[in-house]
mmCIF file of C-alpha atoms in Angstrom:
data_model
loop_
_atom_site.group_PDB
_atom_site.id
_atom_site.type_symbol
_atom_site.label_atom_id
_atom_site.label_comp_id
_atom_site.label_asym_id
_atom_site.label_seq_id
_atom_site.Cartn_x
_atom_site.Cartn_y
_atom_site.Cartn_z
ATOM 1 C CA GLU A 1 0.000 0.000 0.000
ATOM 2 C CA THR A 2 1.276 3.471 -0.852
ATOM 3 C CA GLY A 3 -0.578 5.305 1.917
ATOM 4 C CA VAL A 4 -3.049 6.842 -0.526
ATOM 5 C CA THR A 5 -6.537 5.359 -0.272
ATOM 6 C CA GLN A 6 -9.309 5.941 -2.797
ATOM 7 C CA THR A 7 -12.985 5.097 -2.450
ATOM 8 C CA PRO A 8 -14.968 3.704 -4.037
ATOM 9 C CA ARG A 9 -12.824 1.357 -6.140
ATOM 10 C CA HIS A 10 -15.582 1.029 -8.732
ATOM 11 C CA LEU A 11 -18.483 3.331 -9.580
ATOM 12 C CA VAL A 12 -21.225 3.088 -12.168
ATOM 13 C CA MET A 13 -23.347 6.189 -12.569
ATOM 14 C CA GLY A 14 -25.979 7.518 -14.907
ATOM 15 C CA MET A 15 -25.484 10.770 -16.777
ATOM 16 C CA THR A 16 -27.924 12.595 -14.508
ATOM 17 C CA ASN A 17 -26.436 11.332 -11.234
ATOM 18 C CA LYS A 18 -24.275 13.204 -8.747
ATOM 19 C CA LYS A 19 -21.518 11.270 -7.051
ATOM 20 C CA SER A 20 -18.220 11.966 -5.309
ATOM 21 C CA LEU A 21 -14.840 10.272 -5.317
ATOM 22 C CA LYS A 22 -12.811 10.346 -2.128
ATOM 23 C CA CYS A 23 -9.067 10.276 -1.590
ATOM 24 C CA GLU A 24 -7.234 10.135 1.718
ATOM 25 C CA GLN A 25 -3.492 10.151 2.265
ATOM 26 C CA HIS A 26 -1.752 9.034 5.444
ATOM 27 C CA LEU A 27 1.719 10.230 4.485
ATOM 28 C CA GLY A 28 1.713 13.741 5.905
ATOM 29 C CA HIS A 29 2.007 15.211 2.415
ATOM 30 C CA ASN A 30 0.999 18.738 1.490
ATOM 31 C CA ALA A 31 0.131 18.312 -2.178
ATOM 32 C CA MET A 32 -2.644 16.237 -3.698
ATOM 33 C CA TYR A 33 -3.559 15.568 -7.325
ATOM 34 C CA TRP A 34 -6.335 14.145 -9.481
ATOM 35 C CA TYR A 35 -5.363 12.338 -12.680
ATOM 36 C CA LYS A 36 -7.532 10.743 -15.366
ATOM 37 C CA GLN A 37 -6.303 7.521 -16.976
ATOM 38 C CA SER A 38 -8.040 6.426 -20.179
ATOM 39 C CA ALA A 39 -7.138 3.444 -22.324
ATOM 40 C CA LYS A 40 -4.301 4.110 -24.783
ATOM 41 C CA LYS A 41 -3.950 7.722 -23.623
ATOM 42 C CA PRO A 42 -1.355 9.365 -21.401
ATOM 43 C CA LEU A 43 -2.273 10.050 -17.809
ATOM 44 C CA GLU A 44 -3.918 13.456 -17.743
ATOM 45 C CA LEU A 45 -3.376 15.786 -14.820
ATOM 46 C CA MET A 46 -6.697 17.326 -13.811
ATOM 47 C CA PHE A 47 -6.189 19.281 -10.591
ATOM 48 C CA VAL A 48 -3.419 20.092 -8.131
ATOM 49 C CA TYR A 49 -3.798 21.251 -4.557
ATOM 50 C CA ASN A 50 -0.779 22.505 -2.641
ATOM 51 C CA PHE A 51 -1.306 23.274 1.051
ATOM 52 C CA LYS A 52 -5.093 23.066 0.447
ATOM 53 C CA GLU A 53 -4.989 25.712 -2.280
ATOM 54 C CA GLN A 54 -5.806 24.798 -5.874
ATOM 55 C CA THR A 55 -2.753 25.587 -7.977
ATOM 56 C CA GLU A 56 -3.685 23.862 -11.206
ATOM 57 C CA ASN A 57 -6.874 23.296 -13.163
ATOM 58 C CA ASN A 58 -5.879 21.671 -16.419
ATOM 59 C CA SER A 59 -8.844 22.921 -18.472
ATOM 60 C CA VAL A 60 -11.148 20.405 -16.836
ATOM 61 C CA PRO A 61 -14.885 20.691 -17.620
ATOM 62 C CA SER A 62 -16.994 22.140 -14.832
ATOM 63 C CA ARG A 63 -18.900 18.861 -14.430
ATOM 64 C CA PHE A 64 -15.823 17.828 -12.410
ATOM 65 C CA SER A 65 -15.521 19.810 -9.191
ATOM 66 C CA PRO A 66 -12.635 19.204 -6.760
ATOM 67 C CA GLU A 67 -12.644 19.905 -3.057
ATOM 68 C CA CYS A 68 -9.731 19.811 -0.625
ATOM 69 C CA PRO A 69 -10.925 20.432 2.938
ATOM 70 C CA ASN A 70 -7.493 19.668 4.427
ATOM 71 C CA SER A 71 -4.100 18.365 3.330
ATOM 72 C CA SER A 72 -5.125 14.754 3.947
ATOM 73 C CA HIS A 73 -8.384 14.631 2.018
ATOM 74 C CA LEU A 74 -9.330 15.305 -1.567
ATOM 75 C CA PHE A 75 -12.694 14.885 -3.231
ATOM 76 C CA LEU A 76 -13.849 14.934 -6.824
ATOM 77 C CA HIS A 77 -17.528 15.784 -7.179
ATOM 78 C CA LEU A 78 -19.147 14.523 -10.356
ATOM 79 C CA HIS A 79 -22.384 15.658 -11.982
ATOM 80 C CA THR A 80 -24.012 15.295 -15.392
ATOM 81 C CA LEU A 81 -21.112 13.294 -16.739
ATOM 82 C CA GLN A 82 -20.809 11.942 -20.255
ATOM 83 C CA PRO A 83 -19.973 8.363 -21.334
ATOM 84 C CA GLU A 84 -16.548 9.581 -22.532
ATOM 85 C CA ASP A 85 -15.762 10.488 -18.924
ATOM 86 C CA SER A 86 -15.565 6.774 -18.144
ATOM 87 C CA ALA A 87 -11.981 6.142 -17.023
ATOM 88 C CA LEU A 88 -9.749 5.303 -14.081
ATOM 89 C CA TYR A 89 -9.455 8.332 -11.806
ATOM 90 C CA LEU A 90 -6.238 8.372 -9.838
ATOM 91 C CA CYS A 91 -5.406 10.408 -6.777
ATOM 92 C CA ALA A 92 -1.809 11.111 -5.856
ATOM 93 C CA SER A 93 0.036 13.004 -3.163
ATOM 94 C CA SER A 94 3.524 14.370 -2.666
ATOM 95 C CA GLN A 95 5.361 16.185 0.077
ATOM 96 C CA VAL A 96 5.291 19.398 -1.911
ATOM 97 C CA ALA A 97 3.787 19.941 -5.348
ATOM 98 C CA GLY A 98 6.275 19.317 -8.146
ATOM 99 C CA ILE A 99 9.309 18.912 -5.922
ATOM 100 C CA THR A 100 9.058 15.401 -4.577
ATOM 101 C CA GLU A 101 7.896 11.987 -5.697
ATOM 102 C CA ALA A 102 4.167 11.524 -6.169
ATOM 103 C CA PHE A 103 2.504 8.469 -4.613
ATOM 104 C CA PHE A 104 -0.606 7.189 -6.349
ATOM 105 C CA GLY A 105 -3.712 5.541 -4.988
ATOM 106 C CA GLN A 106 -5.260 2.481 -6.635
ATOM 107 C CA GLY A 107 -7.823 4.553 -8.471
ATOM 108 C CA THR A 108 -11.574 4.584 -8.918
ATOM 109 C CA ARG A 109 -12.850 2.851 -12.044
ATOM 110 C CA LEU A 110 -15.729 5.059 -13.205
ATOM 111 C CA THR A 111 -18.275 3.945 -15.756
ATOM 112 C CA VAL A 112 -20.855 6.453 -16.994
ATOM 113 C CA VAL A 113 -23.937 4.862 -18.538
ATOM 114 C CA GLN B 1 5.817 21.004 -27.052
ATOM 115 C CA GLN B 2 4.468 19.121 -24.049
ATOM 116 C CA GLN B 3 4.191 15.710 -25.671
ATOM 117 C CA VAL B 4 6.181 12.662 -24.643
ATOM 118 C CA LYS B 5 6.152 9.867 -27.210
ATOM 119 C CA GLN B 6 6.578 6.320 -25.927
ATOM 120 C CA SER B 7 7.215 3.091 -27.821
ATOM 121 C CA PRO B 8 6.464 0.288 -28.212
ATOM 122 C CA GLN B 9 2.830 0.119 -27.123
ATOM 123 C CA SER B 10 3.299 -3.497 -26.090
ATOM 124 C CA LEU B 11 6.323 -5.734 -25.666
ATOM 125 C CA ILE B 12 6.803 -9.447 -25.094
ATOM 126 C CA VAL B 13 10.175 -10.612 -23.784
ATOM 127 C CA GLN B 14 11.377 -14.004 -22.777
ATOM 128 C CA LYS B 15 12.409 -14.558 -19.161
ATOM 129 C CA GLY B 16 16.038 -13.594 -18.701
ATOM 130 C CA GLY B 17 16.035 -11.267 -21.684
ATOM 131 C CA ILE B 18 16.440 -7.500 -21.863
ATOM 132 C CA SER B 19 13.329 -5.324 -22.090
ATOM 133 C CA ILE B 20 13.810 -1.921 -23.711
ATOM 134 C CA ILE B 21 11.230 0.871 -23.752
ATOM 135 C CA ASN B 22 11.893 4.172 -25.470
ATOM 136 C CA CYS B 23 10.627 7.705 -24.988
ATOM 137 C CA ALA B 24 11.200 10.956 -26.850
ATOM 138 C CA TYR B 25 10.318 14.467 -25.791
ATOM 139 C CA GLU B 26 10.164 17.869 -27.445
ATOM 140 C CA ASN B 27 10.263 20.419 -24.656
ATOM 141 C CA THR B 28 13.905 21.288 -23.964
ATOM 142 C CA ALA B 29 12.884 22.774 -20.612
ATOM 143 C CA PHE B 30 12.197 19.301 -19.237
ATOM 144 C CA ASP B 31 14.810 18.324 -16.687
ATOM 145 C CA TYR B 32 13.263 15.464 -14.744
ATOM 146 C CA PHE B 33 12.475 12.098 -16.335
ATOM 147 C CA PRO B 34 10.817 9.436 -14.166
ATOM 148 C CA TRP B 35 9.582 5.992 -15.092
ATOM 149 C CA TYR B 36 6.482 4.586 -13.439
ATOM 150 C CA GLN B 37 5.415 0.950 -13.142
ATOM 151 C CA GLN B 38 1.746 0.025 -12.919
ATOM 152 C CA PHE B 39 0.347 -3.410 -12.099
ATOM 153 C CA PRO B 40 -3.291 -4.265 -12.888
ATOM 154 C CA GLY B 41 -5.650 -2.826 -10.295
ATOM 155 C CA LYS B 42 -2.935 -0.618 -8.819
ATOM 156 C CA GLY B 43 -1.883 2.965 -9.253
ATOM 157 C CA PRO B 44 1.438 3.857 -10.907
ATOM 158 C CA ALA B 45 4.513 3.670 -8.677
ATOM 159 C CA LEU B 46 7.804 5.477 -9.240
ATOM 160 C CA LEU B 47 10.418 3.001 -10.469
ATOM 161 C CA ILE B 48 13.458 5.103 -11.300
ATOM 162 C CA ALA B 49 14.150 8.681 -12.375
ATOM 163 C CA ILE B 50 16.979 10.621 -13.996
ATOM 164 C CA ARG B 51 18.054 14.234 -14.425
ATOM 165 C CA PRO B 52 19.889 15.373 -17.578
ATOM 166 C CA ASP B 53 23.218 15.939 -15.870
ATOM 167 C CA VAL B 54 23.954 12.209 -16.218
ATOM 168 C CA SER B 55 23.625 9.911 -19.221
ATOM 169 C CA GLU B 56 22.773 6.767 -17.303
ATOM 170 C CA LYS B 57 21.306 5.717 -13.983
ATOM 171 C CA LYS B 58 21.164 2.165 -12.725
ATOM 172 C CA GLU B 59 19.139 0.703 -9.869
ATOM 173 C CA GLY B 60 19.363 -3.058 -9.635
ATOM 174 C CA ARG B 61 18.134 -4.567 -12.902
ATOM 175 C CA PHE B 62 16.651 -1.256 -14.081
ATOM 176 C CA THR B 63 18.680 1.292 -16.046
ATOM 177 C CA ILE B 64 17.696 4.607 -17.591
ATOM 178 C CA SER B 65 19.755 5.768 -20.551
ATOM 179 C CA PHE B 66 19.476 9.449 -21.434
ATOM 180 C CA ASN B 67 20.501 11.174 -24.664
ATOM 181 C CA LYS B 68 20.089 14.918 -24.233
ATOM 182 C CA SER B 69 21.040 15.894 -27.785
ATOM 183 C CA ALA B 70 18.513 13.457 -29.259
ATOM 184 C CA LYS B 71 15.918 14.299 -26.604
ATOM 185 C CA GLN B 72 15.410 10.619 -25.923
ATOM 186 C CA PHE B 73 15.526 8.385 -22.889
ATOM 187 C CA SER B 74 14.963 4.695 -22.438
ATOM 188 C CA LEU B 75 14.332 2.098 -19.764
ATOM 189 C CA HIS B 76 16.290 -1.147 -19.845
ATOM 190 C CA ILE B 77 15.251 -4.081 -17.695
ATOM 191 C CA MET B 78 18.003 -6.661 -17.478
ATOM 192 C CA ASP B 79 17.314 -10.336 -16.736
ATOM 193 C CA SER B 80 13.575 -9.701 -17.142
ATOM 194 C CA GLN B 81 11.342 -11.732 -14.832
ATOM 195 C CA PRO B 82 7.636 -12.658 -14.990
ATOM 196 C CA GLY B 83 7.089 -10.352 -11.990
ATOM 197 C CA ASP B 84 8.183 -7.431 -14.183
ATOM 198 C CA SER B 85 5.056 -7.889 -16.313
ATOM 199 C CA ALA B 86 3.263 -4.558 -15.949
ATOM 200 C CA THR B 87 2.563 -1.329 -17.783
ATOM 201 C CA TYR B 88 5.441 1.143 -17.811
ATOM 202 C CA PHE B 89 5.026 4.881 -18.268
ATOM 203 C CA CYS B 90 7.734 7.377 -18.970
ATOM 204 C CA ALA B 91 7.168 10.975 -17.932
ATOM 205 C CA ALA B 92 8.871 14.322 -18.030
ATOM 206 C CA SER B 93 8.616 17.624 -16.246
ATOM 207 C CA HIS B 94 10.462 20.745 -15.346
ATOM 208 C CA PHE B 95 11.641 20.187 -11.776
ATOM 209 C CA GLY B 96 9.402 22.140 -9.446
ATOM 210 C CA ASN B 97 6.521 22.113 -11.896
ATOM 211 C CA GLU B 98 3.821 19.716 -10.769
ATOM 212 C CA LYS B 99 2.784 19.067 -14.367
ATOM 213 C CA LEU B 100 4.202 15.645 -15.165
ATOM 214 C CA THR B 101 3.699 14.869 -18.850
ATOM 215 C CA PHE B 102 3.230 11.140 -19.328
ATOM 216 C CA GLY B 103 3.802 8.843 -22.282
ATOM 217 C CA THR B 104 1.028 6.525 -23.439
ATOM 218 C CA GLY B 105 2.450 3.477 -21.670
ATOM 219 C CA THR B 106 4.024 0.159 -22.671
ATOM 220 C CA ARG B 107 2.422 -3.095 -21.679
ATOM 221 C CA LEU B 108 5.297 -5.474 -20.929
ATOM 222 C CA THR B 109 4.774 -9.219 -20.740
ATOM 223 C CA ILE B 110 7.586 -11.525 -19.682
ATOM 224 C CA ILE B 111 7.048 -15.111 -20.807
ATOM 225 C CA PRO B 112 8.724 -18.134 -19.186
#
């Protein structure tokens, strides 16, 4: 285990649903990230939080809404998603954004129907 | 400018052989080149990383070779084992910039 825990591991949701992905890190890190992993595509950075402040929004559609209440927790709120949003969503953390190694969680496999 | 091109997409190597995965980048500002290993059902994990001040870095059976003038770097796995079967991603960034740019991944299978 890397110390980064994501829940749920699998999620199936309809296009009109609202759901949230949760990430928790037990490593004492100050930076947390959301990545999207689609088949045959590079990992795409979505959001970066450094010391609870959002420092990066990589042109992500507004139907994805991140929340970082503290340095240990990160959420990704989902609403009115599209089938092409189906992917593995990975959370990662690092001591400080961009400076130190990022540790990834196991991901949430999201299917939008 | 931000793209990292990775090849091959998939690779099958016999046990004991050498696995070689290649990456090329365009952005000359990149100065940090990590390789990540991902097993099914797991998130990527940092395997080995190199900075452009050296041409090679070795950790156990894993070696990164770096060619700054060609803007290429590669991962060599010596004495490949079935447990090395995984997907490998190269990445690049400017140190201090949290934007890691990943390659598309190589699915490596080691056969007995």
